[in-house]
Amino acid sequence: MGCREVHAATVLAFLSGTASVAGLLAAVLLPNWRQMRLCTFNRNERNLTVFTGLWIKCARFDGSRDCVIYDPQWYRAVDQLDLRVLQFALPLSMATAAAALLLCLVGMCHTAFVSSVPNVKLAKCLVNSAGCHLVAGLLFLLACAICLTPSVWVIFYNSYLNRKYEPIFSFDISVFIAIASAGGLFFTSVLLFLWYCACKSLPSPFWQPLYSHPPSMHSYNPQPYSARSRLSAMEIDIPVVTHTS
């Protein structure tokens, strides 16, 4: 595996990161973070389920898809701490992952379209694709942590609400989508880290986001003829005398 070619690992990482960002966007927009089911014992009435999202709230009767109560201003009056944290965490995670995708794309484009031997005068100003992928992997890992922590907290906070009030709360599909997206971000970062470790040569520095010198300068320079080499030649010409008993 080399840095001079667009490898399947980097392409798979880019696709995985894109799918994870799309999953985060779906989790942010869907009003399915928490359900509150209100049951009635009156046969003339139907049970009601309140679907709570990050931005809207919708109440539906059983067997109906229409919202009898629709609150588009819910994001202003969120009274549940975990959802309030998610309102800030998930967009921040999406922005971080989008920046990582941009860096990953820049690294792949640099690998595919830029010459492998840079100009000596511009060597310190050129982008290194390996450095782009390394920074992108770190950003993907950061986006995973920002998304995963509050998403898992929803599950524990749901149990807290059931203990505090009544067992009528349950987490919905958006929680699973967000956790799966966080797993995709982690998988993407692992792919980029593995590509970086296999791509970089051992003598080079671990952190090298920019070219320190062009690859042509890594060529071997023969050492001048030294006195030691002359001495070695003289030693070779000295005859060896052995004593036998």
XYZ file of N, CA and C in Angstrom:
735
model
N 0.849 -1.191 0.000
C 0.000 0.000 0.000
C 0.884 1.240 0.000
N 0.641 2.170 -0.896
C 1.491 3.341 -0.983
C 0.705 4.620 -0.976
N 1.410 5.708 -0.652
C 0.772 7.022 -0.610
C 0.591 7.608 -1.990
N 1.227 7.050 -3.006
C 1.203 7.631 -4.337
C -0.005 7.203 -5.136
N -0.889 6.378 -4.603
C -2.058 5.907 -5.321
C -3.300 6.059 -4.441
N -4.444 6.265 -5.094
C -5.714 6.302 -4.372
C -6.091 4.862 -4.028
N -6.068 4.526 -2.770
C -6.285 3.152 -2.338
C -7.757 2.924 -2.048
N -8.164 1.654 -2.098
C -9.567 1.313 -1.831
C -9.968 1.664 -0.402
N -9.000 1.644 0.524
C -9.325 1.974 1.915
C -9.756 3.427 2.065
N -9.096 4.327 1.347
C -9.477 5.739 1.440
C -10.827 5.997 0.776
N -11.090 5.324 -0.341
C -12.390 5.479 -0.994
C -13.502 4.919 -0.112
N -13.264 3.744 0.485
C -14.263 3.164 1.386
C -14.479 4.053 2.603
N -13.405 4.664 3.107
C -13.539 5.571 4.235
C -14.373 6.796 3.868
N -14.168 7.327 2.685
C -14.951 8.487 2.243
C -16.425 8.126 2.112
N -16.733 6.966 1.530
C -18.123 6.541 1.391
C -18.761 6.271 2.755
N -18.004 5.650 3.652
C -18.526 5.384 4.986
C -18.779 6.675 5.753
N -17.872 7.634 5.621
C -18.078 8.917 6.281
C -19.282 9.658 5.729
N -19.476 9.596 4.393
C -20.644 10.246 3.789
C -21.945 9.610 4.280
N -21.987 8.285 4.343
C -23.185 7.604 4.838
C -23.444 7.937 6.303
N -22.397 8.068 7.085
C -22.566 8.393 8.502
C -23.113 9.805 8.689
N -22.624 10.743 7.889
C -23.144 12.114 7.964
C -24.609 12.152 7.535
N -24.961 11.384 6.501
C -26.363 11.311 6.083
C -27.237 10.708 7.186
N -26.725 9.704 7.887
C -27.472 9.142 9.006
C -27.659 10.131 10.140
N -26.627 10.918 10.425
C -26.758 11.955 11.450
C -27.797 12.996 11.060
N -27.820 13.371 9.786
C -28.807 14.337 9.319
C -30.227 13.795 9.481
N -30.419 12.503 9.163
C -31.731 11.893 9.342
C -32.129 11.850 10.816
N -31.171 11.522 11.685
C -31.474 11.477 13.122
C -31.822 12.852 13.666
N -31.185 13.893 13.130
C -31.470 15.249 13.594
C -32.866 15.688 13.178
N -33.278 15.336 11.968
C -34.546 15.834 11.439
C -35.755 15.003 11.874
N -35.555 13.724 12.136
C -36.692 12.873 12.498
C -37.225 13.219 13.894
N -38.552 13.272 14.053
C -39.136 13.532 15.395
C -39.342 12.246 16.178
N -38.338 11.426 16.236
C -38.491 10.105 16.853
C -37.370 9.820 17.837
N -37.125 10.751 18.741
C -36.132 10.515 19.773
C -36.747 9.907 21.028
N -37.948 10.311 21.345
C -38.598 9.778 22.550
C -40.102 9.669 22.308
N -40.666 8.588 22.804
C -42.114 8.382 22.759
C -42.686 8.461 24.171
N -43.818 9.090 24.266
C -44.563 9.107 25.528
C -45.962 8.569 25.233
N -46.255 7.382 25.711
C -47.514 6.718 25.391
C -48.500 6.943 26.529
N -49.643 7.520 26.184
C -50.712 7.814 27.144
C -51.878 6.894 26.846
N -52.144 5.992 27.786
C -53.218 5.010 27.610
C -54.461 5.454 28.381
N -55.597 5.127 27.840
C -56.864 5.455 28.468
C -57.686 4.186 28.655
N -58.496 4.181 29.685
C -59.362 3.029 29.948
C -60.776 3.266 29.424
N -60.984 4.397 28.804
C -62.282 4.705 28.220
C -62.372 4.079 26.832
N -63.381 3.247 26.620
C -63.523 2.550 25.345
C -63.874 3.501 24.208
N -64.408 4.667 24.523
C -64.784 5.625 23.492
C -63.620 6.511 23.055
N -62.490 6.354 23.668
C -61.317 7.143 23.318
C -60.169 6.215 22.919
N -59.245 6.766 22.196
C -58.097 5.994 21.731
C -56.842 6.427 22.476
N -55.907 5.509 22.532
C -54.627 5.826 23.174
C -53.864 6.852 22.332
N -53.060 7.627 23.018
C -52.322 8.718 22.384
C -50.829 8.509 22.599
N -50.053 8.722 21.546
C -48.594 8.619 21.620
C -47.991 9.951 21.194
N -47.129 10.492 22.043
C -46.466 11.758 21.766
C -45.048 11.453 21.296
N -44.731 11.871 20.077
C -43.409 11.680 19.507
C -42.612 12.969 19.695
N -41.474 12.848 20.360
C -40.660 14.015 20.686
C -39.359 13.957 19.895
N -39.089 15.027 19.176
C -37.836 15.154 18.448
C -36.995 16.278 19.003
N -35.952 16.617 18.273
C -35.093 17.718 18.708
C -35.686 19.073 18.366
N -36.557 19.112 17.363
C -37.065 20.400 16.888
C -38.583 20.483 16.917
N -39.269 19.348 16.793
C -40.726 19.363 16.760
C -41.275 18.298 17.697
N -42.571 18.425 17.995
C -43.295 17.437 18.796
C -44.617 17.152 18.096
N -44.969 15.873 18.066
C -46.161 15.438 17.353
C -46.904 14.419 18.208
N -48.211 14.588 18.334
C -49.067 13.660 19.081
C -50.020 12.987 18.107
N -50.100 11.651 18.162
C -50.940 10.886 17.249
C -51.790 9.897 18.033
N -52.973 9.663 17.534
C -53.812 8.601 18.050
C -53.360 7.275 17.445
N -53.617 6.188 18.154
C -53.272 4.861 17.641
C -54.026 4.587 16.347
N -53.283 4.110 15.346
C -53.875 3.818 14.057
C -53.964 5.000 13.124
N -53.449 6.152 13.516
C -53.498 7.345 12.679
C -52.083 7.845 12.419
N -51.884 8.409 11.239
C -50.587 8.976 10.877
C -50.578 10.496 10.941
N -51.715 11.076 11.169
C -51.811 12.531 11.243
C -51.574 13.003 12.672
N -50.933 14.142 12.787
C -50.657 14.714 14.103
C -51.862 15.528 14.560
N -52.446 15.112 15.674
C -53.538 15.904 16.233
C -52.993 17.129 16.961
N -51.763 17.026 17.436
C -51.068 18.166 18.045
C -49.682 18.225 17.414
N -49.387 19.342 16.786
C -48.104 19.532 16.105
C -47.489 20.828 16.608
N -46.303 20.713 17.192
C -45.652 21.878 17.783
C -44.326 22.118 17.072
N -44.290 23.016 16.075
C -43.029 23.290 15.373
C -42.084 24.183 16.168
N -42.543 24.762 17.244
C -41.702 25.624 18.083
C -41.154 24.876 19.298
N -41.158 23.557 19.226
C -40.722 22.751 20.359
C -39.258 22.991 20.701
N -38.437 23.294 19.704
C -37.003 23.470 19.939
C -36.720 24.636 20.873
N -37.644 25.569 20.999
C -37.438 26.683 21.907
C -37.794 26.345 23.344
N -38.708 25.397 23.527
C -39.213 25.101 24.871
C -38.880 23.687 25.327
N -37.776 23.137 24.818
C -37.383 21.786 25.219
C -37.111 21.765 26.722
N -37.802 20.880 27.424
C -37.664 20.797 28.878
C -36.966 19.518 29.325
N -36.321 18.823 28.391
C -35.605 17.584 28.702
C -34.128 17.812 28.389
N -33.303 17.605 29.391
C -31.899 17.998 29.295
C -31.152 17.244 28.214
N -31.435 15.961 28.059
C -30.698 15.188 27.053
C -30.994 15.663 25.632
N -32.249 16.018 25.364
C -32.587 16.526 24.043
C -31.986 17.908 23.803
N -31.900 18.711 24.857
C -31.284 20.026 24.711
C -29.801 19.904 24.375
N -29.126 18.947 24.998
C -27.714 18.725 24.697
C -27.542 18.223 23.261
N -28.457 17.359 22.833
C -28.371 16.831 21.473
C -28.585 17.911 20.421
N -29.354 18.932 20.740
C -29.558 20.026 19.789
C -28.253 20.728 19.428
N -27.306 20.723 20.338
C -26.005 21.337 20.067
C -24.971 20.303 19.627
N -25.059 19.083 20.185
C -24.017 18.087 19.925
C -24.088 17.532 18.503
N -25.288 17.191 18.044
C -25.393 16.556 16.727
C -25.024 17.508 15.582
N -25.489 18.768 15.556
C -24.986 19.660 14.491
C -23.478 19.877 14.552
N -22.918 19.942 15.772
C -21.466 20.079 15.890
C -20.756 18.843 15.360
N -21.297 17.671 15.643
C -20.712 16.438 15.125
C -20.805 16.387 13.607
N -21.919 16.823 13.044
C -22.060 16.854 11.595
C -21.068 17.818 10.960
N -20.877 18.987 11.563
C -19.922 19.948 11.014
C -18.500 19.408 11.069
N -18.143 18.729 12.171
C -16.807 18.149 12.289
C -16.597 17.044 11.258
N -17.604 16.186 11.087
C -17.491 15.112 10.100
C -17.445 15.664 8.675
N -18.184 16.747 8.413
C -18.141 17.357 7.076
C -16.754 17.930 6.785
N -16.124 18.547 7.787
C -14.754 19.034 7.610
C -13.797 17.875 7.350
N -14.008 16.760 8.043
C -13.160 15.584 7.813
C -13.360 15.035 6.403
N -14.602 15.026 5.919
C -14.856 14.574 4.550
C -14.158 15.467 3.531
N -14.187 16.767 3.784
C -13.504 17.688 2.872
C -12.004 17.433 2.849
N -11.399 17.220 4.015
C -9.977 16.917 4.069
C -9.658 15.602 3.371
N -10.506 14.610 3.577
C -10.301 13.311 2.927
C -10.384 13.451 1.410
N -11.331 14.259 0.934
C -11.457 14.476 -0.504
C -10.255 15.230 -1.060
N -9.754 16.227 -0.315
C -8.559 16.959 -0.741
C -7.362 16.022 -0.832
N -7.226 15.125 0.154
C -6.121 14.168 0.125
C -6.186 13.233 -1.067
N -7.392 12.735 -1.389
C -7.526 11.832 -2.534
C -7.279 12.562 -3.844
N -7.784 13.792 -3.971
C -7.548 14.564 -5.195
C -6.066 14.891 -5.362
N -5.399 15.205 -4.248
C -3.956 15.473 -4.325
C -3.193 14.226 -4.751
N -3.611 13.069 -4.239
C -2.945 11.824 -4.611
C -3.158 11.494 -6.084
N -4.360 11.785 -6.587
C -4.696 11.366 -7.949
C -4.176 12.320 -9.019
N -4.134 13.631 -8.737
C -3.890 14.605 -9.793
C -2.589 15.381 -9.656
N -1.884 15.240 -8.536
C -0.664 16.018 -8.326
C 0.537 15.113 -8.518
N 1.599 15.666 -9.045
C 2.823 14.900 -9.278
C 3.412 14.415 -7.959
N 4.007 13.240 -7.996
C 4.587 12.669 -6.777
C 5.888 13.344 -6.375
N 6.518 14.059 -7.302
C 7.763 14.767 -6.996
C 7.483 16.259 -7.018
N 7.354 16.919 -5.875
C 7.012 18.334 -5.867
C 8.194 19.208 -6.227
N 7.902 20.447 -6.517
C 8.931 21.436 -6.792
C 9.701 21.739 -5.510
N 11.017 21.863 -5.627
C 11.840 22.076 -4.439
C 11.502 23.403 -3.771
N 11.208 24.442 -4.551
C 10.929 25.758 -3.993
C 9.568 25.792 -3.279
N 8.637 24.956 -3.735
C 7.296 24.955 -3.157
C 7.040 23.741 -2.276
N 8.082 23.038 -1.874
C 7.904 21.779 -1.153
C 7.190 21.977 0.175
N 7.499 23.085 0.882
C 6.902 23.308 2.201
C 5.481 23.852 2.117
N 5.013 24.210 0.925
C 3.661 24.752 0.765
C 2.696 23.730 0.190
N 3.181 22.567 -0.193
C 2.314 21.574 -0.802
C 1.628 20.719 0.256
N 0.445 20.250 -0.089
C -0.331 19.434 0.831
C 0.104 17.985 0.714
N 0.261 17.344 1.819
C 0.596 15.934 1.835
C -0.685 15.137 2.039
N -0.980 14.213 1.146
C -2.222 13.448 1.232
C -2.277 12.612 2.503
N -1.121 12.076 2.910
C -1.110 11.291 4.151
C -1.472 12.153 5.346
N -0.988 13.386 5.387
C -1.344 14.284 6.476
C -2.815 14.637 6.462
N -3.385 14.818 5.264
C -4.824 15.109 5.159
C -5.646 13.963 5.731
N -5.288 12.732 5.383
C -6.046 11.583 5.872
C -5.862 11.394 7.378
N -4.689 11.701 7.884
C -4.473 11.573 9.319
C -5.331 12.573 10.090
N -5.349 13.828 9.663
C -6.168 14.838 10.328
C -7.658 14.507 10.163
N -8.042 14.003 8.985
C -9.434 13.605 8.774
C -9.836 12.474 9.714
N -8.937 11.511 9.920
C -9.239 10.436 10.866
C -9.437 10.941 12.280
N -8.618 11.906 12.694
C -8.788 12.494 14.024
C -10.113 13.237 14.139
N -10.498 13.950 13.083
C -11.770 14.673 13.108
C -12.954 13.706 13.119
N -12.862 12.619 12.381
C -13.922 11.610 12.413
C -14.053 11.005 13.816
N -12.934 10.755 14.460
C -12.973 10.212 15.821
C -13.591 11.207 16.796
N -13.269 12.495 16.628
C -13.870 13.523 17.465
C -15.374 13.631 17.226
N -15.790 13.581 15.960
C -17.219 13.620 15.640
C -17.956 12.424 16.223
N -17.313 11.263 16.221
C -17.916 10.069 16.827
C -18.147 10.266 18.323
N -17.155 10.806 19.022
C -17.303 11.022 20.468
C -18.385 12.050 20.769
N -18.451 13.119 19.964
C -19.459 14.156 20.196
C -20.867 13.617 19.967
N -21.026 12.714 19.007
C -22.339 12.156 18.697
C -22.730 11.017 19.633
N -21.778 10.142 19.924
C -22.108 8.917 20.656
C -22.462 9.186 22.113
N -21.735 10.081 22.771
C -21.941 10.297 24.206
C -23.354 10.766 24.545
N -23.879 11.836 23.925
C -25.249 12.234 24.275
C -26.310 11.272 23.756
N -26.014 10.542 22.657
C -26.999 9.589 22.144
C -27.185 8.419 23.102
N -26.100 7.938 23.680
C -26.217 6.864 24.676
C -26.847 7.390 25.964
N -26.579 8.647 26.279
C -27.158 9.240 27.492
C -28.677 9.282 27.421
N -29.251 9.363 26.204
C -30.711 9.356 26.061
C -31.310 8.087 26.653
N -30.639 6.969 26.465
C -31.148 5.693 26.982
C -31.202 5.716 28.506
N -30.143 6.190 29.142
C -30.129 6.244 30.607
C -31.080 7.328 31.127
N -31.176 8.436 30.428
C -32.090 9.489 30.861
C -33.536 9.058 30.714
N -33.819 8.194 29.752
C -35.165 7.658 29.592
C -35.551 6.799 30.799
N -34.595 6.003 31.288
C -34.858 5.217 32.502
C -35.071 6.120 33.707
N -34.339 7.212 33.760
C -34.517 8.176 34.855
C -35.912 8.795 34.823
N -36.414 9.122 33.639
C -37.756 9.684 33.537
C -38.822 8.674 33.946
N -38.611 7.414 33.596
C -39.578 6.382 33.988
C -39.613 6.189 35.493
N -38.456 6.311 36.138
C -38.434 6.181 37.598
C -39.022 7.417 38.278
N -38.792 8.568 37.705
C -39.247 9.807 38.330
C -40.745 10.012 38.171
N -41.275 9.682 36.997
C -42.704 9.890 36.735
C -43.421 8.547 36.666
N -43.723 8.088 35.479
C -44.365 6.796 35.263
C -43.660 6.094 34.113
N -43.767 4.770 34.033
C -43.093 4.052 32.925
C -43.843 4.217 31.602
N -43.865 5.440 31.108
C -44.562 5.739 29.859
C -43.596 6.236 28.778
N -42.319 6.353 29.108
C -41.330 6.883 28.165
C -40.532 5.744 27.549
N -40.210 5.895 26.283
C -39.354 4.938 25.583
C -38.599 5.687 24.490
N -37.348 5.282 24.257
C -36.557 5.916 23.199
C -36.936 5.312 21.857
N -36.781 6.113 20.813
C -37.295 5.737 19.496
C -36.141 5.489 18.522
N -36.488 5.392 17.252
C -35.544 4.939 16.228
C -34.398 5.911 16.003
N -34.585 7.190 16.273
C -33.510 8.153 16.048
C -32.296 7.866 16.917
N -32.513 7.287 18.086
C -31.392 6.929 18.963
C -30.517 5.875 18.296
N -31.146 4.877 17.701
C -30.384 3.820 17.032
C -29.680 4.352 15.789
N -30.337 5.260 15.065
C -29.697 5.832 13.874
C -28.459 6.636 14.261
N -28.572 7.417 15.341
C -27.430 8.225 15.774
C -26.280 7.349 16.257
N -26.581 6.289 17.009
C -25.529 5.392 17.492
C -24.881 4.648 16.325
N -25.693 4.210 15.354
C -25.127 3.551 14.175
C -24.260 4.515 13.367
N -24.676 5.766 13.268
C -23.865 6.759 12.555
C -22.545 7.010 13.279
N -22.596 7.044 14.618
C -21.358 7.184 15.385
C -20.426 5.994 15.153
N -21.008 4.791 15.068
C -20.187 3.627 14.735
C -19.572 3.729 13.354
N -20.325 4.291 12.387
C -19.770 4.506 11.056
C -18.628 5.511 11.055
N -18.751 6.553 11.870
C -17.664 7.527 11.981
C -16.420 6.896 12.594
N -16.615 6.043 13.592
C -15.468 5.360 14.207
C -14.814 4.406 13.212
N -15.624 3.678 12.450
C -15.085 2.774 11.435
C -14.298 3.543 10.380
N -14.797 4.718 10.002
C -14.096 5.549 9.027
C -12.744 6.002 9.551
N -12.710 6.441 10.806
C -11.435 6.878 11.386
C -10.442 5.729 11.482
N -10.915 4.538 11.833
C -10.019 3.376 11.910
C -9.447 3.052 10.530
N -10.270 3.129 9.494
C -9.781 2.875 8.137
C -8.687 3.868 7.746
N -8.903 5.126 8.048
C -7.901 6.135 7.695
C -6.624 5.956 8.499
N -6.732 5.587 9.775
C -5.541 5.352 10.587
C -4.762 4.151 10.075
N -5.467 3.072 9.707
C -4.791 1.894 9.172
C -4.096 2.218 7.853
N -4.770 2.986 6.993
C -4.141 3.379 5.733
C -2.905 4.230 5.997
N -2.997 5.132 6.941
C -1.857 6.008 7.231
C -0.668 5.210 7.760
N -0.924 4.289 8.693
C 0.165 3.499 9.274
C 0.807 2.587 8.231
N 0.017 2.033 7.327
C 0.575 1.168 6.298
C 1.227 1.958 5.168
N 0.798 3.202 5.004
C 1.312 4.010 3.899
C 2.636 4.670 4.245
N 2.750 5.190 5.467
C 3.942 5.926 5.848
C 5.109 4.976 6.061
N 6.280 5.374 5.612
C 7.478 4.575 5.835
C 7.968 4.785 7.259
N 8.618 3.790 7.798
C 9.038 3.832 9.207
C 10.036 4.942 9.516
N 11.042 5.240 8.670
C 11.989 6.297 9.043
C 11.389 7.699 9.045
N 10.244 7.901 8.383
C 9.669 9.244 8.314
C 8.970 9.584 9.623
N 8.788 10.867 9.911
C 8.109 11.258 11.155
C 6.666 10.786 11.161
N 6.152 10.507 12.365
C 4.767 10.057 12.476
C 3.810 11.168 12.074
N 4.123 12.415 12.469
C 3.273 13.553 12.136
C 3.934 14.339 11.011
N 3.377 14.288 9.824
C 3.945 15.004 8.690
C 2.817 15.478 7.776
N 2.055 16.522 8.191
C 0.970 16.995 7.345
C 1.445 17.784 6.140
N 2.712 18.272 6.137
C 3.261 19.014 5.018
C 4.575 18.384 4.581
N 4.940 18.624 3.339
C 6.220 18.126 2.858
C 7.345 18.882 3.552
N 8.246 18.162 4.154
C 9.437 18.784 4.707
C 10.520 18.915 3.638
N 10.568 17.977 2.704
C 11.460 18.067 1.557
C 10.929 17.130 0.492
N 11.229 17.371 -0.757
C 10.682 16.549 -1.836
C 11.222 15.131 -1.770
N 10.452 14.166 -2.300
C 10.910 12.771 -2.265
C 12.211 12.540 -2.993
N 12.560 13.394 -4.002
C 13.791 13.175 -4.743
C 15.029 13.336 -3.872
N 14.860 14.043 -2.729
C 16.000 14.261 -1.848
C 16.271 13.060 -0.958
N 15.394 12.033 -1.037
C 15.623 10.837 -0.229
C 16.602 9.875 -0.899
N 17.088 10.213 -2.110
C 17.976 9.310 -2.839
C 19.304 9.146 -2.096
N 19.918 8.046 -2.356
C 21.154 7.714 -1.656
C 22.320 8.470 -2.267
N 23.140 9.105 -1.431
C 24.339 9.808 -1.867
C 25.567 8.994 -1.454
N 26.362 8.564 -2.397
C 27.539 7.755 -2.023
C 28.541 8.572 -1.237
N 29.135 7.941 -0.257
C 30.117 8.600 0.592
C 31.462 8.711 -0.130
N 32.218 9.769 0.148
C 33.541 9.898 -0.495
C 34.502 8.809 -0.022
N 35.505 8.620 -0.837
C 36.519 7.610 -0.516
C 37.305 8.054 0.709
N 37.262 7.300 1.742
C 37.830 7.705 3.026
C 39.126 6.953 3.294
N 39.779 7.409 4.369
C 41.027 6.754 4.769
C 40.765 5.357 5.271
N 39.566 5.162 5.829
C 39.254 3.826 6.337
C 39.144 2.834 5.187
N 38.573 3.315 4.067
C 38.471 2.400 2.937
C 39.860 2.039 2.405
N 40.785 3.050 2.395
C 42.149 2.740 1.973
C 42.810 1.773 2.938
N 42.553 1.969 4.240
C 43.108 1.067 5.231
C 42.575 -0.341 5.036
N 41.271 -0.406 4.698
C 40.692 -1.731 4.481
C 41.357 -2.415 3.301
N 41.685 -1.621 2.263
C 42.348 -2.213 1.106
C 43.745 -2.693 1.463
N 44.448 -1.931 2.336
C 45.781 -2.350 2.753
C 45.703 -3.612 3.591
N 44.689 -3.679 4.429
C 44.552 -4.865 5.265
C 44.292 -6.106 4.425
N 43.591 -5.916 3.329
C 43.301 -7.064 2.486
C 44.588 -7.597 1.851
N 45.536 -6.670 1.524
C 46.768 -7.087 0.847
C 47.763 -7.723 1.796
N 47.609 -7.543 3.122
C 48.555 -8.122 4.079
C 48.374 -9.626 4.106
N 49.435 -10.371 3.884
C 49.272 -11.845 3.918
C 49.058 -12.321 5.339
N 48.327 -13.361 5.440
C 48.009 -13.949 6.725
C 48.880 -15.197 6.926
N 49.626 -15.201 8.068
C 50.527 -16.309 8.366
C 49.898 -17.125 9.478
N 49.799 -18.365 9.262
C 49.226 -19.273 10.252
C 50.286 -20.228 10.726
N 50.253 -20.575 12.002
C 51.210 -21.508 12.605
C 50.486 -22.798 12.866
N 51.074 -23.857 12.401
C 50.494 -25.171 12.629
C 51.405 -25.968 13.531
N 50.859 -26.692 14.370
C 51.641 -27.509 15.282
C 52.115 -28.775 14.605
